[in-house]
Amino acid sequence: MIKAASPFFDLTGRTALVTGSSRGLGRAMAEGLAAAGAAIVLNGSNAGRLAEAAAELRAAGHAVHEAGFDVTDEAGIVAAFERLDAAGVAVDILVNNAGIQFRKPMVELATADWRRVIDTNLTSAFVIGREAARRMIPRGHGKIINIGSLTSELARATVAPYAVSKGGIKMLTQAMTAEWAGHNIQANAIGPGYMLTDMNEALIANEAFDTWVKGRTPARRWGRPDELIGTAIYLASSASDYVSGQIIYVDGGMSSVL
Ligand code: GCO
């Protein structure tokens, strides 16, 4: 348990649904929110990985529920929320983390691949956010944390659908604020920089790209998934009750410099 430095950051009594949380950034944030006192609803589309992650978090003493749905399956999302309702599990904190990357020049990009990235990274955040908000509004409180990217602001060649989806995440966060802040729901985003994740494995292994990231990042290094935890706890806690529509970059300074 991370001893809360102040009651502001204590998540005891809250439940957090983190999409794509059986590995990578989602797993790290789920563990961090659990350590701050939250019960966790783990999500993933791979049943084996989800069960393994749930067992590991339970072994660490955390309260864990499992919600194995595909974030592009609207019926599956609705059914998962209905199962949580029936089990008396109220989602107080939603982290829309699930996402995929697909690197290809646009002139070679199939429309189906474009749609797959947009559906997984952006439309899912709307659908899951809507289902969560429908339940948060009558309860009078909620926290939504959407996971953006440096590409929420700046494009990079060969990642168009990903960048467009993450630019959309930034504006969806602001749209959620426009409609839900009056119901005491704070919607914010985290913009990770170049992080050491499976999704970036090919980039990390590429010497030229690795050199570029370290040269372009003022911190001169890649970020670790656990380095998102503090910002996730902040945005999930009462410390951010008057903060909404913001995107906080955890990027070693990359978005701040030319
Ligand atoms: C890429 C990377 C990036 C990072 C991250 C940067 O191909 O450029 O996958 O998209 O993952 O989103 O903020």
PDB file of N, CA and C in Angstrom, residues 72-139:
ATOM      1  N   THR A  72     -13.688  -2.981 -28.463  1.00  0.00           N
ATOM      2  CA  THR A  72     -14.370  -2.591 -29.712  1.00  0.00           C
ATOM      3  C   THR A  72     -15.744  -3.255 -29.829  1.00  0.00           C
ATOM      4  N   ASP A  73     -16.126  -4.024 -28.791  1.00  0.00           N
ATOM      5  CA  ASP A  73     -17.396  -4.770 -28.833  1.00  0.00           C
ATOM      6  C   ASP A  73     -18.413  -4.071 -27.951  1.00  0.00           C
ATOM      7  N   GLU A  74     -19.264  -3.216 -28.543  1.00  0.00           N
ATOM      8  CA  GLU A  74     -20.202  -2.422 -27.746  1.00  0.00           C
ATOM      9  C   GLU A  74     -21.131  -3.289 -26.906  1.00  0.00           C
ATOM     10  N   ALA A  75     -21.639  -4.358 -27.492  1.00  0.00           N
ATOM     11  CA  ALA A  75     -22.549  -5.238 -26.726  1.00  0.00           C
ATOM     12  C   ALA A  75     -21.810  -5.851 -25.543  1.00  0.00           C
ATOM     13  N   GLY A  76     -20.545  -6.208 -25.768  1.00  0.00           N
ATOM     14  CA  GLY A  76     -19.744  -6.793 -24.687  1.00  0.00           C
ATOM     15  C   GLY A  76     -19.473  -5.789 -23.581  1.00  0.00           C
ATOM     16  N   ILE A  77     -19.282  -4.536 -23.969  1.00  0.00           N
ATOM     17  CA  ILE A  77     -19.043  -3.472 -22.968  1.00  0.00           C
ATOM     18  C   ILE A  77     -20.298  -3.284 -22.116  1.00  0.00           C
ATOM     19  N   VAL A  78     -21.446  -3.171 -22.789  1.00  0.00           N
ATOM     20  CA  VAL A  78     -22.708  -2.959 -22.064  1.00  0.00           C
ATOM     21  C   VAL A  78     -22.979  -4.133 -21.127  1.00  0.00           C
ATOM     22  N   ALA A  79     -22.749  -5.348 -21.624  1.00  0.00           N
ATOM     23  CA  ALA A  79     -22.990  -6.546 -20.794  1.00  0.00           C
ATOM     24  C   ALA A  79     -22.045  -6.562 -19.587  1.00  0.00           C
ATOM     25  N   ALA A  80     -20.812  -6.129 -19.788  1.00  0.00           N
ATOM     26  CA  ALA A  80     -19.840  -6.111 -18.682  1.00  0.00           C
ATOM     27  C   ALA A  80     -20.269  -5.124 -17.611  1.00  0.00           C
ATOM     28  N   PHE A  81     -20.765  -3.948 -18.027  1.00  0.00           N
ATOM     29  CA  PHE A  81     -21.242  -2.980 -17.025  1.00  0.00           C
ATOM     30  C   PHE A  81     -22.478  -3.516 -16.306  1.00  0.00           C
ATOM     31  N   GLU A  82     -23.332  -4.229 -17.044  1.00  0.00           N
ATOM     32  CA  GLU A  82     -24.531  -4.798 -16.399  1.00  0.00           C
ATOM     33  C   GLU A  82     -24.145  -5.882 -15.395  1.00  0.00           C
ATOM     34  N   ARG A  83     -23.085  -6.655 -15.712  1.00  0.00           N
ATOM     35  CA  ARG A  83     -22.606  -7.656 -14.748  1.00  0.00           C
ATOM     36  C   ARG A  83     -22.037  -6.971 -13.500  1.00  0.00           C
ATOM     37  N   LEU A  84     -21.329  -5.877 -13.711  1.00  0.00           N
ATOM     38  CA  LEU A  84     -20.779  -5.135 -12.557  1.00  0.00           C
ATOM     39  C   LEU A  84     -21.937  -4.566 -11.731  1.00  0.00           C
ATOM     40  N   ASP A  85     -22.947  -4.027 -12.392  1.00  0.00           N
ATOM     41  CA  ASP A  85     -24.143  -3.509 -11.671  1.00  0.00           C
ATOM     42  C   ASP A  85     -24.734  -4.624 -10.804  1.00  0.00           C
ATOM     43  N   ALA A  86     -24.912  -5.792 -11.429  1.00  0.00           N
ATOM     44  CA  ALA A  86     -25.571  -6.913 -10.721  1.00  0.00           C
ATOM     45  C   ALA A  86     -24.736  -7.374  -9.528  1.00  0.00           C
ATOM     46  N   ALA A  87     -23.411  -7.207  -9.674  1.00  0.00           N
ATOM     47  CA  ALA A  87     -22.502  -7.623  -8.584  1.00  0.00           C
ATOM     48  C   ALA A  87     -22.312  -6.514  -7.551  1.00  0.00           C
ATOM     49  N   GLY A  88     -22.985  -5.378  -7.764  1.00  0.00           N
ATOM     50  CA  GLY A  88     -22.861  -4.268  -6.811  1.00  0.00           C
ATOM     51  C   GLY A  88     -21.523  -3.557  -6.901  1.00  0.00           C
ATOM     52  N   VAL A  89     -20.866  -3.671  -8.051  1.00  0.00           N
ATOM     53  CA  VAL A  89     -19.555  -3.026  -8.241  1.00  0.00           C
ATOM     54  C   VAL A  89     -19.773  -1.709  -8.982  1.00  0.00           C
ATOM     55  N   ALA A  90     -19.551  -0.603  -8.289  1.00  0.00           N
ATOM     56  CA  ALA A  90     -19.746   0.734  -8.892  1.00  0.00           C
ATOM     57  C   ALA A  90     -18.387   1.271  -9.345  1.00  0.00           C
ATOM     58  N   VAL A  91     -18.283   1.594 -10.624  1.00  0.00           N
ATOM     59  CA  VAL A  91     -17.027   2.142 -11.156  1.00  0.00           C
ATOM     60  C   VAL A  91     -16.973   3.643 -10.841  1.00  0.00           C
ATOM     61  N   ASP A  92     -16.074   3.998  -9.918  1.00  0.00           N
ATOM     62  CA  ASP A  92     -15.915   5.415  -9.541  1.00  0.00           C
ATOM     63  C   ASP A  92     -14.859   6.105 -10.415  1.00  0.00           C
ATOM     64  N   ILE A  93     -13.910   5.291 -10.885  1.00  0.00           N
ATOM     65  CA  ILE A  93     -12.763   5.806 -11.645  1.00  0.00           C
ATOM     66  C   ILE A  93     -12.641   4.958 -12.909  1.00  0.00           C
ATOM     67  N   LEU A  94     -12.634   5.598 -14.061  1.00  0.00           N
ATOM     68  CA  LEU A  94     -12.430   4.892 -15.331  1.00  0.00           C
ATOM     69  C   LEU A  94     -11.123   5.362 -15.957  1.00  0.00           C
ATOM     70  N   VAL A  95     -10.241   4.421 -16.272  1.00  0.00           N
ATOM     71  CA  VAL A  95      -9.024   4.745 -17.022  1.00  0.00           C
ATOM     72  C   VAL A  95      -9.155   4.114 -18.411  1.00  0.00           C
ATOM     73  N   ASN A  96      -9.390   4.960 -19.424  1.00  0.00           N
ATOM     74  CA  ASN A  96      -9.479   4.481 -20.813  1.00  0.00           C
ATOM     75  C   ASN A  96      -8.069   4.378 -21.358  1.00  0.00           C
ATOM     76  N   ASN A  97      -7.479   3.214 -21.146  1.00  0.00           N
ATOM     77  CA  ASN A  97      -6.077   2.992 -21.501  1.00  0.00           C
ATOM     78  C   ASN A  97      -5.890   2.137 -22.734  1.00  0.00           C
ATOM     79  N   ALA A  98      -6.841   1.222 -22.998  1.00  0.00           N
ATOM     80  CA  ALA A  98      -6.635   0.234 -24.077  1.00  0.00           C
ATOM     81  C   ALA A  98      -6.327   0.935 -25.392  1.00  0.00           C
ATOM     82  N   GLY A  99      -5.355   0.412 -26.112  1.00  0.00           N
ATOM     83  CA  GLY A  99      -4.997   1.029 -27.396  1.00  0.00           C
ATOM     84  C   GLY A  99      -4.041   0.141 -28.168  1.00  0.00           C
ATOM     85  N   ILE A 100      -4.038   0.339 -29.476  1.00  0.00           N
ATOM     86  CA  ILE A 100      -3.105  -0.396 -30.336  1.00  0.00           C
ATOM     87  C   ILE A 100      -2.356   0.612 -31.208  1.00  0.00           C
ATOM     88  N   GLN A 101      -1.253   0.171 -31.727  1.00  0.00           N
ATOM     89  CA  GLN A 101      -0.456   0.970 -32.651  1.00  0.00           C
ATOM     90  C   GLN A 101      -0.398   0.210 -33.983  1.00  0.00           C
ATOM     91  N   PHE A 102      -0.346   0.920 -35.086  1.00  0.00           N
ATOM     92  CA  PHE A 102      -0.219   0.271 -36.399  1.00  0.00           C
ATOM     93  C   PHE A 102       0.573   1.218 -37.278  1.00  0.00           C
ATOM     94  N   ARG A 103       1.817   0.861 -37.564  1.00  0.00           N
ATOM     95  CA  ARG A 103       2.706   1.802 -38.240  1.00  0.00           C
ATOM     96  C   ARG A 103       2.789   1.470 -39.742  1.00  0.00           C
ATOM     97  N   LYS A 104       2.289   2.393 -40.585  1.00  0.00           N
ATOM     98  CA  LYS A 104       2.355   2.213 -42.049  1.00  0.00           C
ATOM     99  C   LYS A 104       2.112   3.574 -42.709  1.00  0.00           C
ATOM    100  N   PRO A 105       2.826   3.876 -43.793  1.00  0.00           N
ATOM    101  CA  PRO A 105       2.552   5.137 -44.510  1.00  0.00           C
ATOM    102  C   PRO A 105       1.104   5.178 -45.006  1.00  0.00           C
ATOM    103  N   MET A 106       0.482   6.337 -44.980  1.00  0.00           N
ATOM    104  CA  MET A 106      -0.944   6.431 -45.328  1.00  0.00           C
ATOM    105  C   MET A 106      -1.233   5.930 -46.746  1.00  0.00           C
ATOM    106  N   VAL A 107      -0.302   6.143 -47.673  1.00  0.00           N
ATOM    107  CA  VAL A 107      -0.598   5.728 -49.058  1.00  0.00           C
ATOM    108  C   VAL A 107      -0.671   4.206 -49.188  1.00  0.00           C
ATOM    109  N   GLU A 108      -0.154   3.512 -48.152  1.00  0.00           N
ATOM    110  CA  GLU A 108      -0.194   2.035 -48.157  1.00  0.00           C
ATOM    111  C   GLU A 108      -1.229   1.494 -47.166  1.00  0.00           C
ATOM    112  N   LEU A 109      -1.906   2.411 -46.454  1.00  0.00           N
ATOM    113  CA  LEU A 109      -2.754   2.009 -45.329  1.00  0.00           C
ATOM    114  C   LEU A 109      -4.142   1.600 -45.796  1.00  0.00           C
ATOM    115  N   ALA A 110      -4.570   0.397 -45.441  1.00  0.00           N
ATOM    116  CA  ALA A 110      -5.936  -0.052 -45.775  1.00  0.00           C
ATOM    117  C   ALA A 110      -6.936   0.638 -44.857  1.00  0.00           C
ATOM    118  N   THR A 111      -8.093   0.983 -45.414  1.00  0.00           N
ATOM    119  CA  THR A 111      -9.115   1.674 -44.612  1.00  0.00           C
ATOM    120  C   THR A 111      -9.519   0.834 -43.403  1.00  0.00           C
ATOM    121  N   ALA A 112      -9.539  -0.475 -43.581  1.00  0.00           N
ATOM    122  CA  ALA A 112      -9.923  -1.371 -42.473  1.00  0.00           C
ATOM    123  C   ALA A 112      -8.937  -1.231 -41.312  1.00  0.00           C
ATOM    124  N   ASP A 113      -7.644  -1.062 -41.635  1.00  0.00           N
ATOM    125  CA  ASP A 113      -6.655  -0.902 -40.558  1.00  0.00           C
ATOM    126  C   ASP A 113      -6.811   0.455 -39.878  1.00  0.00           C
ATOM    127  N   TRP A 114      -7.124   1.489 -40.711  1.00  0.00           N
ATOM    128  CA  TRP A 114      -7.402   2.825 -40.146  1.00  0.00           C
ATOM    129  C   TRP A 114      -8.558   2.718 -39.135  1.00  0.00           C
ATOM    130  N   ARG A 115      -9.642   2.093 -39.564  1.00  0.00           N
ATOM    131  CA  ARG A 115     -10.849   1.999 -38.719  1.00  0.00           C
ATOM    132  C   ARG A 115     -10.565   1.207 -37.441  1.00  0.00           C
ATOM    133  N   ARG A 116      -9.750   0.139 -37.565  1.00  0.00           N
ATOM    134  CA  ARG A 116      -9.450  -0.713 -36.404  1.00  0.00           C
ATOM    135  C   ARG A 116      -8.736   0.098 -35.315  1.00  0.00           C
ATOM    136  N   VAL A 117      -7.784   0.934 -35.725  1.00  0.00           N
ATOM    137  CA  VAL A 117      -7.050   1.741 -34.739  1.00  0.00           C
ATOM    138  C   VAL A 117      -7.972   2.794 -34.116  1.00  0.00           C
ATOM    139  N   ILE A 118      -8.764   3.466 -34.961  1.00  0.00           N
ATOM    140  CA  ILE A 118      -9.667   4.507 -34.444  1.00  0.00           C
ATOM    141  C   ILE A 118     -10.698   3.888 -33.493  1.00  0.00           C
ATOM    142  N   ASP A 119     -11.238   2.728 -33.892  1.00  0.00           N
ATOM    143  CA  ASP A 119     -12.250   2.078 -33.037  1.00  0.00           C
ATOM    144  C   ASP A 119     -11.659   1.648 -31.693  1.00  0.00           C
ATOM    145  N   THR A 120     -10.448   1.078 -31.736  1.00  0.00           N
ATOM    146  CA  THR A 120      -9.840   0.557 -30.504  1.00  0.00           C
ATOM    147  C   THR A 120      -9.390   1.677 -29.576  1.00  0.00           C
ATOM    148  N   ASN A 121      -8.798   2.723 -30.166  1.00  0.00           N
ATOM    149  CA  ASN A 121      -8.158   3.754 -29.331  1.00  0.00           C
ATOM    150  C   ASN A 121      -9.084   4.903 -28.946  1.00  0.00           C
ATOM    151  N   LEU A 122     -10.081   5.189 -29.808  1.00  0.00           N
ATOM    152  CA  LEU A 122     -10.901   6.393 -29.585  1.00  0.00           C
ATOM    153  C   LEU A 122     -12.371   6.067 -29.360  1.00  0.00           C
ATOM    154  N   THR A 123     -12.992   5.354 -30.285  1.00  0.00           N
ATOM    155  CA  THR A 123     -14.430   5.073 -30.141  1.00  0.00           C
ATOM    156  C   THR A 123     -14.690   4.306 -28.847  1.00  0.00           C
ATOM    157  N   SER A 124     -13.772   3.421 -28.496  1.00  0.00           N
ATOM    158  CA  SER A 124     -13.928   2.645 -27.250  1.00  0.00           C
ATOM    159  C   SER A 124     -13.996   3.566 -26.037  1.00  0.00           C
ATOM    160  N   ALA A 125     -13.204   4.618 -26.055  1.00  0.00           N
ATOM    161  CA  ALA A 125     -13.181   5.533 -24.904  1.00  0.00           C
ATOM    162  C   ALA A 125     -14.512   6.261 -24.784  1.00  0.00           C
ATOM    163  N   PHE A 126     -15.124   6.559 -25.939  1.00  0.00           N
ATOM    164  CA  PHE A 126     -16.461   7.184 -25.913  1.00  0.00           C
ATOM    165  C   PHE A 126     -17.483   6.190 -25.353  1.00  0.00           C
ATOM    166  N   VAL A 127     -17.516   4.975 -25.895  1.00  0.00           N
ATOM    167  CA  VAL A 127     -18.550   4.001 -25.499  1.00  0.00           C
ATOM    168  C   VAL A 127     -18.410   3.637 -24.015  1.00  0.00           C
ATOM    169  N   ILE A 128     -17.190   3.332 -23.595  1.00  0.00           N
ATOM    170  CA  ILE A 128     -16.976   2.943 -22.190  1.00  0.00           C
ATOM    171  C   ILE A 128     -17.194   4.153 -21.282  1.00  0.00           C
ATOM    172  N   GLY A 129     -16.779   5.328 -21.757  1.00  0.00           N
ATOM    173  CA  GLY A 129     -17.013   6.542 -20.983  1.00  0.00           C
ATOM    174  C   GLY A 129     -18.486   6.815 -20.817  1.00  0.00           C
ATOM    175  N   ARG A 130     -19.259   6.613 -21.895  1.00  0.00           N
ATOM    176  CA  ARG A 130     -20.718   6.834 -21.815  1.00  0.00           C
ATOM    177  C   ARG A 130     -21.342   5.878 -20.803  1.00  0.00           C
ATOM    178  N   GLU A 131     -20.969   4.591 -20.872  1.00  0.00           N
ATOM    179  CA  GLU A 131     -21.553   3.604 -19.933  1.00  0.00           C
ATOM    180  C   GLU A 131     -21.169   3.939 -18.499  1.00  0.00           C
ATOM    181  N   ALA A 132     -19.939   4.382 -18.298  1.00  0.00           N
ATOM    182  CA  ALA A 132     -19.513   4.742 -16.933  1.00  0.00           C
ATOM    183  C   ALA A 132     -20.240   5.994 -16.457  1.00  0.00           C
ATOM    184  N   ALA A 133     -20.352   7.001 -17.328  1.00  0.00           N
ATOM    185  CA  ALA A 133     -20.988   8.265 -16.933  1.00  0.00           C
ATOM    186  C   ALA A 133     -22.472   8.086 -16.631  1.00  0.00           C
ATOM    187  N   ARG A 134     -23.135   7.196 -17.381  1.00  0.00           N
ATOM    188  CA  ARG A 134     -24.559   6.935 -17.117  1.00  0.00           C
ATOM    189  C   ARG A 134     -24.756   6.478 -15.672  1.00  0.00           C
ATOM    190  N   ARG A 135     -23.733   5.878 -15.091  1.00  0.00           N
ATOM    191  CA  ARG A 135     -23.821   5.387 -13.696  1.00  0.00           C
ATOM    192  C   ARG A 135     -23.212   6.384 -12.709  1.00  0.00           C
ATOM    193  N   MET A 136     -22.227   7.159 -13.158  1.00  0.00           N
ATOM    194  CA  MET A 136     -21.599   8.142 -12.272  1.00  0.00           C
ATOM    195  C   MET A 136     -22.528   9.325 -12.011  1.00  0.00           C
ATOM    196  N   ILE A 137     -23.268   9.740 -13.016  1.00  0.00           N
ATOM    197  CA  ILE A 137     -24.120  10.935 -12.891  1.00  0.00           C
ATOM    198  C   ILE A 137     -25.116  10.794 -11.737  1.00  0.00           C
ATOM    199  N   PRO A 138     -25.908   9.699 -11.671  1.00  0.00           N
ATOM    200  CA  PRO A 138     -26.826   9.589 -10.527  1.00  0.00           C
ATOM    201  C   PRO A 138     -26.117   9.474  -9.180  1.00  0.00           C
ATOM    202  N   ARG A 139     -24.867   8.993  -9.182  1.00  0.00           N
ATOM    203  CA  ARG A 139     -24.138   8.874  -7.911  1.00  0.00           C
ATOM    204  C   ARG A 139     -23.486  10.199  -7.510  1.00  0.00           C
TER     205      ARG A 139
END
